[in-house]
XYZ file of C-alpha atoms in Angstrom:
750
model
C 110.149 55.706 50.392
C 109.400 54.789 46.766
C 106.702 52.100 46.559
C 104.421 50.819 43.844
C 100.678 50.723 44.318
C 100.458 47.039 45.236
C 103.276 47.481 47.758
C 101.426 50.390 49.320
C 98.378 48.121 49.694
C 100.375 45.204 51.089
C 99.323 46.573 54.485
C 96.050 48.246 55.338
C 95.440 51.714 53.890
C 92.576 53.535 55.596
C 91.079 56.778 54.283
C 90.368 58.571 57.595
C 87.211 60.230 58.833
C 88.742 63.680 58.420
C 89.180 63.232 54.672
C 86.811 64.881 52.249
C 84.626 62.901 49.858
C 86.025 61.219 46.769
C 85.514 63.849 44.088
C 87.104 62.653 40.839
C 83.726 61.385 39.660
C 81.930 64.690 40.009
C 80.310 65.980 36.835
C 81.258 69.649 36.830
C 83.364 70.724 33.870
C 86.571 71.199 35.845
C 86.406 67.759 37.504
C 85.358 66.119 34.230
C 88.565 67.365 32.643
C 90.721 66.267 35.595
C 89.182 62.793 35.545
C 89.435 62.455 31.756
C 93.053 63.568 31.728
C 94.040 61.233 34.585
C 92.284 58.151 33.159
C 93.583 58.881 29.676
C 97.093 59.120 31.095
C 96.693 55.790 32.920
C 95.383 53.918 29.883
C 97.943 55.517 27.583
C 100.652 54.373 29.947
C 99.206 50.834 30.142
C 99.286 50.695 26.355
C 102.944 51.691 26.480
C 103.625 49.174 29.264
C 102.363 46.325 27.086
C 105.222 47.017 24.675
C 107.804 48.007 27.300
C 107.565 45.676 30.272
C 110.010 47.780 32.304
C 108.041 51.010 31.959
C 107.035 52.783 35.180
C 105.093 55.926 36.011
C 105.475 58.075 39.107
C 102.313 59.525 40.639
C 103.937 61.980 43.039
C 104.035 61.911 46.848
C 101.465 60.454 49.183
C 101.629 61.706 52.768
C 100.235 60.124 55.875
C 100.715 58.436 59.222
C 101.403 54.819 60.087
C 99.412 53.338 62.956
C 100.299 50.066 64.663
C 97.242 47.910 65.366
C 96.792 45.523 68.305
C 98.027 42.611 66.155
C 101.255 44.584 65.438
C 100.202 45.095 61.833
C 100.623 48.556 60.353
C 97.874 50.696 58.853
C 98.804 53.638 56.647
C 96.455 56.622 56.986
C 96.901 58.886 53.941
C 96.469 62.578 54.507
C 97.189 63.510 50.904
C 96.729 61.166 47.936
C 93.197 59.911 48.574
C 91.924 60.728 45.080
C 94.774 58.993 43.220
C 94.739 55.947 45.502
C 90.972 55.544 45.093
C 90.946 55.902 41.314
C 93.717 53.298 41.008
C 91.793 50.954 43.303
C 88.744 51.256 41.044
C 90.915 50.522 38.019
C 92.438 47.442 39.657
C 89.078 46.164 40.857
C 87.439 46.581 37.455
C 90.266 44.877 35.558
C 90.417 42.043 38.102
C 86.713 41.170 37.803
C 86.636 41.776 34.060
C 89.577 39.440 33.438
C 88.671 36.907 36.154
C 91.929 37.340 38.030
C 92.603 34.713 40.689
C 91.667 35.550 44.276
C 95.211 35.182 45.595
C 96.360 37.863 43.171
C 93.872 40.475 44.331
C 93.951 40.011 48.108
C 95.690 43.370 48.421
C 92.474 45.123 47.305
C 90.857 44.144 50.622
C 93.436 46.257 52.450
C 91.966 49.507 51.101
C 89.373 50.879 53.542
C 87.173 53.964 53.497
C 86.129 55.481 56.840
C 84.869 58.888 55.667
C 81.271 57.670 55.764
C 79.674 54.484 56.986
C 77.852 54.107 53.657
C 81.123 54.368 51.695
C 82.740 51.774 53.951
C 79.873 49.357 53.365
C 79.957 50.024 49.628
C 83.625 48.983 49.467
C 83.016 45.867 51.537
C 80.259 44.733 49.199
C 82.052 45.731 46.020
C 85.124 43.639 46.839
C 82.854 40.557 47.005
C 80.867 41.401 43.881
C 81.390 39.523 40.615
C 79.530 41.400 37.865
C 78.131 39.595 34.840
C 78.877 42.527 32.509
C 75.547 42.480 30.749
C 74.638 45.132 28.215
C 74.021 47.721 30.943
C 76.723 49.935 32.391
C 78.744 48.583 35.299
C 77.270 51.324 37.512
C 73.728 50.196 36.731
C 74.572 46.556 37.381
C 75.957 47.551 40.771
C 72.858 49.593 41.582
C 70.649 46.626 40.745
C 72.230 44.477 43.454
C 70.251 43.677 46.599
C 73.058 44.970 48.795
C 72.959 48.423 47.174
C 70.886 50.768 49.352
C 68.717 53.447 47.778
C 70.191 56.027 50.139
C 73.604 55.463 48.562
C 72.331 57.443 45.592
C 72.940 60.466 47.804
C 76.442 59.554 48.982
C 78.709 61.813 46.896
C 81.710 59.478 47.196
C 79.779 56.423 46.005
C 78.223 58.316 43.122
C 81.626 59.652 42.105
C 83.052 56.109 42.160
C 80.249 54.799 39.939
C 80.927 57.524 37.388
C 84.644 56.706 37.383
C 83.864 52.992 36.949
C 81.710 53.801 33.910
C 84.570 55.836 32.442
C 87.032 53.007 33.136
C 84.656 50.531 31.483
C 84.338 52.742 28.408
C 88.104 52.996 28.011
C 88.561 49.294 28.656
C 86.068 48.363 25.928
C 87.896 50.614 23.484
C 91.303 49.219 24.439
C 93.237 47.050 21.999
C 93.816 44.190 24.436
C 91.827 42.336 27.086
C 94.864 41.397 29.168
C 95.596 44.579 31.051
C 96.269 42.682 34.274
C 99.499 41.355 32.819
C 100.710 44.939 32.586
C 99.613 46.174 36.018
C 99.277 43.149 38.332
C 101.645 41.621 40.853
C 105.333 42.288 40.174
C 104.410 44.130 36.991
C 102.760 47.002 38.900
C 104.065 50.160 37.203
C 102.390 52.832 39.369
C 104.855 54.324 41.854
C 104.478 56.787 44.692
C 106.856 58.435 47.089
C 105.251 57.352 50.351
C 106.067 59.731 53.182
C 105.326 58.797 56.802
C 104.848 62.216 58.364
C 105.401 61.011 61.922
C 108.722 59.438 61.033
C 110.083 62.653 59.539
C 108.725 64.844 62.350
C 105.941 66.574 60.415
C 102.622 67.471 62.079
C 99.084 67.378 60.820
C 99.327 71.155 60.305
C 100.937 70.205 57.013
C 97.677 68.564 56.004
C 95.811 71.824 56.295
C 98.265 73.391 53.882
C 98.155 70.444 51.489
C 94.377 70.223 51.601
C 94.110 73.850 50.537
C 94.783 72.555 47.043
C 91.464 70.712 47.133
C 88.059 71.151 48.700
C 88.189 72.727 52.191
C 87.238 70.467 55.053
C 83.752 70.986 56.387
C 82.903 71.624 60.033
C 81.519 68.084 60.237
C 84.768 66.567 58.957
C 86.786 68.523 61.516
C 84.300 67.509 64.199
C 84.556 63.775 63.440
C 88.329 63.884 63.454
C 88.655 65.890 66.649
C 85.830 64.754 68.899
C 87.186 61.249 69.474
C 90.384 62.773 70.838
C 88.391 64.381 73.659
C 87.207 60.980 74.905
C 89.828 59.288 77.065
C 87.891 56.092 77.808
C 88.572 53.545 75.055
C 85.103 51.975 75.259
C 83.434 55.362 75.007
C 85.663 56.328 72.088
C 84.839 53.086 70.304
C 81.136 53.697 70.877
C 81.440 57.121 69.278
C 83.563 56.028 66.330
C 81.303 53.096 65.480
C 78.127 55.174 65.718
C 79.072 58.495 64.142
C 79.331 57.039 60.649
C 76.900 54.241 61.416
C 73.495 54.349 63.004
C 73.603 57.992 64.119
C 74.292 59.479 60.711
C 72.018 56.879 59.084
C 69.112 58.090 61.219
C 69.750 61.675 60.129
C 70.000 60.539 56.491
C 66.603 58.873 56.850
C 64.951 61.973 58.299
C 66.463 64.335 55.726
C 65.635 62.109 52.743
C 61.992 61.844 53.824
C 61.658 65.480 54.899
C 60.381 66.831 51.600
C 62.560 69.890 52.213
C 65.345 69.208 49.720
C 65.716 70.713 46.266
C 67.596 69.429 43.235
C 70.314 71.990 43.924
C 70.949 70.835 47.493
C 74.141 68.952 48.304
C 72.397 66.183 50.229
C 75.515 64.814 51.894
C 76.486 68.289 53.094
C 72.913 68.888 54.279
C 73.020 65.665 56.303
C 76.400 66.556 57.802
C 75.248 70.034 58.788
C 71.959 68.667 60.119
C 73.775 66.225 62.368
C 75.883 69.091 63.690
C 72.715 71.073 64.412
C 71.413 68.171 66.476
C 74.772 67.723 68.190
C 74.930 71.443 68.974
C 71.410 71.376 70.408
C 72.180 68.461 72.724
C 75.482 70.045 73.739
C 73.741 73.369 74.338
C 71.280 71.626 76.669
C 74.173 70.130 78.645
C 75.926 73.502 78.739
C 72.845 75.366 79.983
C 71.889 72.731 82.553
C 75.357 72.710 84.086
C 76.052 76.434 83.660
C 79.190 75.666 81.639
C 80.851 78.637 79.954
C 84.212 79.326 78.372
C 86.940 81.486 79.896
C 85.306 84.583 78.409
C 81.996 83.709 80.098
C 80.397 82.770 76.769
C 77.891 79.956 76.460
C 78.283 77.077 74.018
C 77.527 78.029 70.393
C 78.917 75.385 68.048
C 81.882 73.085 67.463
C 83.969 75.848 65.872
C 83.334 78.902 68.050
C 83.215 76.866 71.268
C 85.976 74.350 70.537
C 87.648 74.717 73.941
C 84.357 74.627 75.841
C 83.471 71.479 73.880
C 86.493 69.751 75.400
C 85.419 70.804 78.887
C 81.861 69.580 78.378
C 82.743 66.165 76.982
C 85.675 65.397 79.218
C 82.888 64.411 81.622
C 81.713 60.846 80.998
C 78.212 61.669 82.246
C 77.860 64.264 79.496
C 79.212 61.791 76.944
C 76.543 59.309 77.956
C 73.835 61.972 77.796
C 74.836 62.668 74.189
C 75.272 59.033 73.174
C 72.077 57.843 74.868
C 70.070 60.640 73.250
C 71.388 59.822 69.784
C 70.788 56.105 70.345
C 67.208 56.831 71.405
C 66.634 58.850 68.235
C 67.944 55.949 66.142
C 65.602 53.537 67.886
C 62.614 55.825 67.414
C 63.346 56.342 63.709
C 63.687 52.612 63.199
C 60.830 51.332 65.352
C 58.349 54.225 65.543
C 58.870 56.692 62.654
C 55.357 58.124 63.084
C 56.144 59.169 66.671
C 55.907 62.901 65.935
C 52.686 62.833 63.905
C 51.092 60.605 66.549
C 52.067 63.042 69.297
C 51.368 66.489 67.796
C 48.881 68.110 65.418
C 48.036 71.584 64.059
C 44.611 71.478 62.390
C 41.834 71.863 64.968
C 39.773 69.166 63.232
C 42.464 66.588 64.036
C 41.937 66.797 67.802
C 42.500 63.562 69.703
C 43.113 63.012 73.407
C 46.357 61.229 72.538
C 47.676 64.293 70.718
C 48.718 67.801 71.701
C 48.180 70.749 69.408
C 51.127 72.931 68.450
C 50.833 76.547 67.373
C 54.136 77.272 65.624
C 53.940 79.100 62.306
C 55.984 76.434 60.488
C 53.248 73.789 61.031
C 55.761 70.942 61.380
C 54.975 68.279 63.978
C 58.472 66.766 63.739
C 60.448 68.942 66.140
C 63.519 66.771 65.635
C 63.498 67.572 61.929
C 63.035 71.242 62.810
C 66.151 71.041 64.965
C 68.133 69.330 62.193
C 67.324 72.091 59.724
C 67.099 75.147 61.962
C 69.260 74.967 65.088
C 72.254 76.551 63.320
C 70.373 79.787 63.918
C 69.661 79.697 67.657
C 66.611 81.907 67.216
C 65.494 79.884 64.203
C 64.679 77.059 66.611
C 62.795 78.833 69.361
C 63.095 78.255 73.098
C 59.585 76.703 73.313
C 60.562 74.292 70.526
C 63.818 73.448 72.289
C 62.068 72.670 75.572
C 59.400 70.558 73.875
C 62.058 68.643 71.931
C 64.050 67.984 75.097
C 60.905 66.630 76.768
C 60.360 64.275 73.827
C 63.982 63.102 73.750
C 63.871 62.490 77.498
C 60.823 60.300 77.005
C 62.472 58.413 74.136
C 65.324 57.516 76.484
C 63.117 56.691 79.483
C 59.532 56.136 78.258
C 56.736 57.404 80.492
C 53.283 55.802 80.453
C 51.684 59.232 80.970
C 53.785 61.136 78.449
C 50.786 62.326 76.402
C 49.578 64.191 79.479
C 53.067 65.407 80.345
C 53.854 66.849 76.917
C 50.523 68.688 77.049
C 51.557 70.269 80.350
C 54.926 71.248 78.873
C 53.162 72.735 75.835
C 50.875 74.744 78.100
C 53.830 76.051 80.084
C 56.069 77.106 77.198
C 53.246 78.727 75.237
C 52.124 80.773 78.227
C 55.555 81.706 79.611
C 56.675 84.082 76.900
C 58.122 86.580 79.372
C 59.656 83.927 81.614
C 61.580 82.001 78.932
C 65.011 83.560 78.634
C 68.578 82.358 78.327
C 69.441 83.313 81.906
C 66.992 80.720 83.281
C 66.986 78.269 80.371
C 69.207 75.786 82.178
C 66.701 75.525 85.021
C 63.838 75.179 82.547
C 65.642 72.312 80.800
C 66.341 70.545 84.095
C 62.805 70.991 85.409
C 61.191 69.606 82.256
C 63.563 66.640 82.257
C 62.756 65.855 85.871
C 59.034 66.336 85.279
C 59.012 63.836 82.384
C 60.994 61.340 84.446
C 59.006 61.733 87.673
C 55.630 63.206 86.715
C 55.937 65.558 89.700
C 54.462 68.996 88.957
C 56.177 70.429 92.041
C 59.545 70.520 90.232
C 58.255 73.184 87.809
C 59.284 76.627 89.046
C 60.778 78.821 86.290
C 57.678 79.025 84.095
C 54.801 81.460 84.518
C 53.507 81.091 88.070
C 49.834 81.423 87.121
C 50.192 78.680 84.522
C 52.037 76.346 86.879
C 49.230 76.759 89.419
C 46.633 76.152 86.720
C 48.355 72.884 85.749
C 48.285 71.740 89.363
C 44.601 72.628 89.667
C 43.731 70.748 86.478
C 45.709 67.722 87.625
C 43.806 67.653 90.918
C 40.470 68.207 89.159
C 40.982 65.347 86.691
C 41.589 62.956 89.571
C 38.002 63.482 90.728
C 36.332 64.391 87.393
C 38.024 62.286 84.727
C 34.943 62.469 82.488
C 35.593 66.185 81.908
C 39.159 65.632 80.743
C 38.487 65.307 77.014
C 36.445 68.495 76.628
C 38.919 70.478 78.728
C 41.801 69.219 76.603
C 39.877 70.315 73.536
C 39.363 73.680 75.200
C 43.104 73.867 75.893
C 43.770 73.221 72.218
C 41.680 76.178 71.098
C 43.918 78.586 69.218
C 42.422 81.372 71.321
C 43.328 79.864 74.689
C 46.398 77.733 73.878
C 46.556 75.782 77.095
C 45.380 78.500 79.472
C 41.760 77.870 80.517
C 41.602 79.797 83.800
C 38.727 81.757 82.237
C 36.436 78.861 83.212
C 36.395 77.772 86.873
C 36.942 74.046 87.405
C 33.569 73.155 88.910
C 30.476 71.151 88.015
C 29.564 73.681 85.306
C 32.862 73.574 83.444
C 31.971 70.816 80.968
C 28.866 72.594 79.629
C 30.621 75.939 79.657
C 33.607 74.549 77.745
C 31.359 73.081 75.067
C 29.450 76.337 74.742
C 32.640 78.414 74.613
C 33.990 76.325 71.723
C 30.660 76.716 69.959
C 30.195 80.472 70.393
C 33.809 81.612 70.375
C 35.173 79.352 67.680
C 38.772 80.366 66.967
C 38.078 81.134 63.308
C 34.678 82.779 63.701
C 35.889 84.985 66.549
C 38.303 86.767 64.231
C 36.236 86.682 61.046
C 33.106 87.966 62.791
C 34.800 89.912 65.558
C 32.288 92.772 65.686
C 29.430 90.373 66.392
C 31.351 88.402 69.026
C 32.537 91.478 70.868
C 29.092 93.094 70.762
C 27.733 89.878 72.219
C 30.018 90.208 75.237
C 29.200 93.907 75.516
C 25.494 93.071 75.545
C 26.097 91.266 78.846
C 28.035 94.135 80.424
C 31.443 95.691 80.948
C 34.045 93.032 80.126
C 36.962 95.483 79.789
C 40.358 95.390 81.471
C 42.297 98.393 82.731
C 45.978 98.638 81.918
C 47.445 101.608 83.731
C 45.704 104.731 82.439
C 44.269 102.799 79.491
C 41.236 100.563 79.204
C 41.371 97.652 76.778
C 38.275 96.518 74.878
C 40.002 93.849 72.722
C 40.691 93.859 68.977
C 40.265 91.318 66.196
C 43.965 90.466 66.314
C 44.541 86.926 67.481
C 47.335 87.868 69.868
C 45.175 90.481 71.587
C 42.184 88.158 71.945
C 44.369 85.446 73.457
C 46.041 87.843 75.864
C 42.648 89.163 76.906
C 41.083 85.783 77.649
C 43.962 83.800 79.156
C 45.870 83.507 82.413
C 45.839 86.858 84.210
C 49.129 88.669 84.630
C 50.399 91.669 86.545
C 48.387 94.103 84.399
C 45.106 92.158 84.366
C 43.616 92.703 87.811
C 40.102 92.897 86.354
C 40.337 89.573 84.558
C 38.122 87.843 87.121
C 35.984 90.740 88.346
C 34.915 91.902 84.881
C 36.031 89.734 81.948
C 35.413 86.333 83.495
C 32.102 87.459 85.012
C 30.772 88.623 81.636
C 32.024 85.591 79.699
C 30.450 83.192 82.194
C 27.166 85.130 82.143
C 27.162 84.870 78.360
C 27.885 81.125 78.364
C 25.332 80.367 81.076
C 22.655 82.353 79.234
C 23.069 80.351 76.038
C 23.283 77.055 77.939
C 19.903 77.876 79.483
C 18.485 79.473 76.310
C 19.892 77.097 73.765
C 17.569 78.182 70.943
C 18.367 81.899 71.084
C 20.554 83.227 68.261
C 23.534 85.445 69.027
C 22.153 88.212 66.824
C 18.835 88.087 68.704
C 20.552 88.558 72.067
C 22.486 91.569 70.766
C 19.365 93.085 69.233
C 17.259 92.523 72.348
C 19.898 94.169 74.513
C 20.206 97.136 72.179
C 16.427 97.661 72.108
C 16.523 98.173 75.868
C 18.348 101.442 75.218
C 15.144 102.783 73.659
C 13.879 103.489 77.142
C 17.105 103.208 79.117
C 19.956 105.736 79.390
C 22.582 105.486 76.690
C 25.864 104.761 78.455
C 29.217 104.298 76.714
C 28.355 100.669 75.822
C 25.429 101.881 73.710
C 27.725 103.884 71.467
C 30.217 101.029 71.061
C 27.345 98.697 70.161
C 25.819 101.051 67.622
C 28.864 102.621 65.962
C 31.490 100.220 64.622
C 33.767 103.189 63.881
C 34.496 103.418 67.614
C 36.863 100.468 67.141
C 38.328 101.473 63.771
C 42.103 102.071 63.659
C 42.403 100.984 67.272
C 45.140 98.437 66.707
C 45.550 97.196 70.272
C 42.073 97.883 71.635
C 43.228 100.678 73.942
C 41.034 103.598 75.043
C 41.546 106.350 77.585
C 38.669 107.710 79.668
C 40.110 111.085 80.630
C 37.267 112.350 82.799
C 34.785 110.849 85.200
C 32.319 110.541 82.364
C 31.146 107.893 79.932
C 31.697 110.293 77.051
C 35.185 111.745 77.398
C 37.238 109.141 75.584
C 40.389 108.907 73.513
C 40.659 106.097 70.992
C 44.348 105.091 70.752
C 45.865 103.748 67.555
C 48.544 102.054 69.706
C 49.346 102.979 73.327
C 51.078 106.351 73.363
C 49.602 109.826 73.164
C 52.457 110.868 70.903
C 50.892 108.530 68.340
C 47.560 108.808 66.553
C 44.528 109.158 68.821
C 41.018 110.498 68.321
C 37.783 111.292 70.120
C 35.563 108.384 68.916
C 32.392 110.538 68.985
C 33.993 113.146 66.768
C 35.512 110.370 64.629
C 32.031 109.002 63.854
C 30.718 112.500 63.098
C 33.582 113.157 60.661
C 32.783 109.966 58.730
C 29.239 111.033 57.939
C 29.570 114.773 57.246
C 31.839 116.325 54.619
C 31.787 119.656 56.434
C 33.550 118.067 59.392
C 37.196 117.094 59.521
C 40.107 116.762 61.951
C 42.982 119.222 61.834
C 45.325 116.309 62.637
C 45.288 112.781 64.052
C 46.755 113.670 67.422
C 43.685 114.363 69.517
C 42.642 117.476 67.633
C 39.219 119.015 67.835
C 36.728 118.607 65.014
C 36.652 121.448 62.491
C 33.257 122.633 61.210
C 33.551 124.853 58.106
C 30.592 126.809 56.746
C 30.669 129.911 54.570
C 34.331 130.493 55.425
C 33.472 130.424 59.107
C 35.421 127.961 61.264
C 34.212 126.380 64.489
C 36.103 123.849 66.645
C 34.057 121.108 68.323
C 35.147 118.903 71.244
C 33.418 116.505 73.636
C 32.423 117.401 77.167
C 30.600 115.197 79.720
C 27.167 116.634 78.979
C 27.522 117.342 75.252
C 29.931 119.192 72.976
C 31.826 122.455 73.254
C 31.863 124.873 70.303
C 34.831 127.249 70.040
C 36.047 129.889 67.655
C 38.500 128.556 65.117
C 39.381 131.820 63.387
C 42.225 134.220 64.032
C 39.849 137.165 64.408
C 37.012 136.189 66.741
C 34.938 139.197 65.692
C 34.649 137.814 62.181
C 33.190 134.501 63.355
C 29.516 135.491 63.264
C 28.446 131.839 62.947
C 29.272 131.171 66.583
C 27.168 134.151 67.667
C 24.283 133.084 65.444
C 24.241 129.594 66.987
C 24.030 131.156 70.446
C 21.320 133.566 69.410
C 19.085 130.862 67.914
C 19.612 128.585 70.928
C 21.541 125.801 69.247
C 24.271 126.249 71.850
C 24.094 127.996 75.218
C 25.854 131.172 76.230
C 28.933 129.163 77.153
C 28.933 127.751 73.604
C 27.974 124.282 74.836
C 25.766 121.926 72.859
C 23.865 120.264 75.683
C 22.657 116.658 75.613
C 19.752 115.603 77.790
C 20.926 113.389 80.666
C 19.459 111.685 83.737
C 20.489 112.195 87.339
C 23.411 109.793 86.869
C 24.745 111.984 84.067
C 23.972 109.404 81.406
C 22.604 110.423 78.016
C 18.894 110.000 77.450
C 19.311 110.794 73.754
C 21.910 109.801 71.153
C 24.414 112.669 71.221
C 25.891 111.770 67.850
C 22.508 111.693 66.123
C 21.401 114.941 67.766
C 24.532 116.889 66.848
C 24.504 115.469 63.325
C 20.887 116.549 62.836
C 21.652 120.006 64.199
C 24.684 120.514 61.982
C 22.792 119.288 58.922
C 20.045 121.746 59.733
C 22.558 124.582 59.993
C 24.140 123.575 56.702
C 20.748 123.455 54.991
C 19.770 126.783 56.517
C 17.120 125.215 58.764
C 17.516 127.087 62.025
C 14.364 125.842 63.729
């Protein structure tokens, strides 16, 4: 059907949600040329029309569907032709306000509606009412100066494109040779003709649109989502709720978060970022529903996103309860952003100096308190937004929907659980974890928590019971929980009448920063009070300066930490109690006093670890292996396996201080002593060191025989260390062997 532009707009014309943005105002070179050529053609034709009143111009086909509204009026929904229709509308609007055309002649302009974005829709509604004064500034600037123009519209690509086109129209109008263009284009004089094709009437499907749209910018996932999601919803009220909110308050809330995120660059397409961010949030909420209800597609795959899981999406949201979960969550986010934008910074913190009882410390590397923003930017990569973050965000969103008056305490419990349930958090049980946290926030009942680490769940119950009868201790214990070393797990300190003083002293002595920076001092302090170690299979762990190892060592015991209470906790408590009683004693003084006791006491393995820092060097995980029933037969492990680097720590210290001593390799080899081309191998034994021939021809190794003959080693080639009846050294074996070897090297055989 051949119709002119005004005839097309005699009924409503609505640019649908699925359409892409208006692009003819973009500033890239290709679009600049397209816009210039099109506007030049329009104005050239208008000039011709002024001399030939019968002149007409055809602007090709426009395709679309006709929809009958409740008042029996028809709305045309163009699928192809959006760019031409919009540019002509801008031309007609500009000429009408410039030439003060009567209202009854421009009523048709009100029939052109944009539904691609809520902001674009509002822009059109305001523009149709606007009567510019045409001051010396550009028309675009005059529009931007209006009170109804929102700052966020500067980031709507369609609106910005329209403003650029209006400036170009104004420029051409000012250079035109007449100021009565309306007479050539208005009313019955309208010369712009289209072939308007109703696709439904001729039996075409919307598949044709995909083919036609391939000529322009491909539709984004968000545009497909908006167009298709409403079709899933059968209830008219629910559908209306979605359609009014998706390009209204929901997307506006995301716009607000993104614009104030500080994460955008000049190169970012802000509108596309907002669209993708909304989809990330939608996919997170949908993923929660999918996990909670164990919903999978026919191939047993879980929900991923709106594209990969399109069929599963229909299954999920055919359920009205799931629709309401989504809608209510998004509504709650909108309310929070509008009424309480500082919600996240009031709830969470990272810097230890910002501790407050109303806040809970987070320990994520990204240092962002706004977990909602994290979801918006990162959920596209499931692992980019971690399971602990997802559970914490769900807890917060649950509270936004149904506020709890004890939520500050509840979110702290959830933090403690997710941080200390690293092995328990997995996709196979994630649905239960989501459901339990939801129910916990709604009810406050700790009994519903089952899928997290059992030890941590029990600790949370114990703390809850303790606070009911010792509320005064709550603040210091929360501060203890927020230590980067403990991260919510404080089972190291029993909940009794000593816990407050012990907690204060722990935070003083084992400050999270000092512990790592001055690790040798802190660990020697513990060692000065006794054996704090923990066995792990055949290995014994003595801790390292790595944060992860320290935290694992001092927090909730697991299956491989049976000595947590019998050794580690006992020593830590003894240390804390000593300094509570002896408040004026310095840490260095305690270590020194303990070490001086070895002057008269036997020198057990702790003595050597206290004296020689090399015993811990290159021991990345703190693992040692005592391979004999002796304090002195030890392997220092670089990691955990014997097929990796490992050394005898006594020999390791000797090799550091004598150039004549070296290891053949780093895999548990004996120490090589080279002197005058004679080679001796040295290894540790419970009561000293064993000397062995290291040469191919034993008869040539006269050094070994000489050492026996002068009594430096016995007839079995053993270098014997004096020990007491408990087989503990009464002299420093490293010092004694070093002195002996130096004497041999210097030719001093006495």
